[in-house]
Amino acid sequence: MKKAIPILMLMLLTLQGIGAPRQRKAATLLQPRVEPAFWWTGMKNPALQLMVHGKDIALTRVVVNHPGVLLKSVTAVENPNYLFVDLDLGKATPGKFDILFQKEGKNLAVYSYELKEREAGSAERQGFNSSDVMYLVMPDRFANGNPDNDEVAGMKEKPNRADLKGRQGGDIQGLRDHLDYISGMGFTAVWLNPLLENDMHEVSYHGYATTDFYKVDPRYGSNEEYRAFALEARRKGIKLIMDMIFNHCGSEHWWMKDMPMADWLNFYPDYKITTHIRYANQDIHASDYDRKLFSDGWFVPVMPDLNQRNPYLATYLIQNSIWWIEYVGLSGIRMDTYSYPDKELMAAWNRRIGEEYPSFNIVGEEWHMNQAILSYWQKGKTNLDGYQGELRSLMDFPLQNAVSSALRDEGTGALMNIYECLANDFQYPEPENLVVFPGNHDMPRFFVQVNKDVDLVKMGIGLFLTIRGIPQLYYGDEVLVSHDSTRDHDSQFRKCFPGGWAGDPVSGFTGKGLTSQEKEVQDFIRKIALWRKDKKVIHTGKLMHFVPFDGFYLFFRYNDKEKVMVVLNKNNGEAVLKTDRLSEMLTGCSGASEIITGKTYSALSELTLPGKSISVFELH
Ligand code: CA
């Protein structure tokens, strides 16, 4: 690249006076990276900022000549290989136009920029909500639909199926091949762990070390394959939720070799590791020292911490989200490590997305057991420090922990954990918009959490599918994918889905080789998830629960038309539920149908329920 300019100049000199087309062909030899590579007309916010990267690009003059496209400003920064070009598209029409990078009147580079027309209904898209059941899938670990892309020339890490920390070869095609399985299970949304390029030397499969924010990792497929997958999923009634990371990038990100500005990263080049003390954002007594070390410290040494206070980086990240929403047709975003980036940027990002897509949804990961800490971020919360959280949804880690421990711990007293957790819902502006889940890619499988007890698995998952909120299940939990209970590495929790690889002896997709217990759990989840699909009372009904008694925890979901009663019996043996204390909900009910067994009940004063069970009664 360093030698390219003199050669190019020479060619330009040689070509002087020759016809324009040939001159232009020679001039495009300098090919700057322009991000975002294309954009759309008709966005609510007409501003677009292009980041241009190319050798000595700052020494050129930028020329844009297209009706309706106003070149507002061009900013050179401390690295001459970058330019930031601000455009106003308020009056722009769709089409292509050239951006010229000129020096001494000659074109050193010509970038053909496209403004696309937005798809009809793009702004009105419906984000994921409590009518959905979300399925979390790690793309490397679900199904290998295209073995040809397992190894991609030039990429640093090769596949290694012998090691769970290595790449397994799963891809977008594998997901696409199994969309009918996903919808057949009653799932209506998929959240994919990140699939942008992670060209790291090792352990790149999880996707949390982005090396290109605008490119799907070729080991999963292309940007176009991702888009085609999203379209087909949408046709099958499945929404797509993209996992994004604003806190950090991967140490092999392309800009690490040519940093735009000294303050693009925090604590750079001498990094410090974050304290992970997640109280720092809310603590009104916190020192600046602790706040800074938490927020600006690096997550791990191979994940440089991005400085979202840099306005160019902030704009870059916000536009990147909008680009993927618009390009792929996303229905939601899951934001990784939500509390670690600059919190003002996170609020601004939510506001901007809300402006463009009023019914969109975003769920943030704040891995904390304290409801007060989570609720701080939710849109509508009044905080003592004046911070306006703009986030609509959060991952309900407190409920995950409460349900898991209530089932795992000996005795029936632990059911109070669930009761007490939900009794804290008053802290949230919108508890019904939290994502509730038995497990995810960062924690032991739910089956392992509850000591590999299938009855407890069903009780827990059944609760998450019927309680308030948006349920999310983790791929493979439906067929009891398991691991040793010791936590030697996160990769243990991310084993391949059985049946996703040619020659797998067992298939969760077809049922081949599943044990009776695995089938039982899969059928159980399918039954409730399909039933839930059009149950408005579960989606939006109110919740009433009772203080646990006699080894039972139970709650009602109800609206003007319907009532559902969900009962968890944690007694080891059959037990009789006396319903006299439930009269405010049961008065006027003539009977019930239990949806898992199909049994009907004509009298409700006493219900005999099997030990360690969940029952879901539709009340008549
Ligand atoms: Ca593959």
Tab-separated table of C-alpha atoms and ligand atoms in Angstrom, residues 140 143-151 168-174 218-221 501, ligand 1:
chain	number	residue	atom	x	y	z
A	140	ASP	CA	-20.948	-22.311	15.116
A	143	ALA	CA	-25.812	-27.209	12.229
A	144	ASN	CA	-23.188	-27.404	9.520
A	145	GLY	CA	-25.156	-26.753	6.358
A	146	ASN	CA	-22.091	-26.029	4.240
A	147	PRO	CA	-18.881	-27.966	5.034
A	148	ASP	CA	-17.120	-26.008	2.250
A	149	ASN	CA	-16.948	-22.883	4.417
A	150	ASP	CA	-15.565	-24.597	7.538
A	151	GLU	CA	-12.101	-23.483	6.518
A	168	GLN	CA	-17.043	-26.639	14.777
A	169	GLY	CA	-18.266	-25.501	11.349
A	170	GLY	CA	-21.880	-24.545	11.984
A	171	ASP	CA	-23.206	-21.828	9.694
A	172	ILE	CA	-26.113	-19.791	8.339
A	173	GLN	CA	-27.026	-22.504	5.841
A	174	GLY	CA	-27.381	-24.941	8.748
A	218	PRO	CA	-17.254	-16.018	5.935
A	219	ARG	CA	-17.174	-19.243	7.947
A	220	TYR	CA	-20.889	-18.625	8.563
A	221	GLY	CA	-21.649	-17.298	5.096
A	501	TRP	CA	-23.429	-32.646	11.539
B	1	CA	CA	-19.741	-24.844	7.642
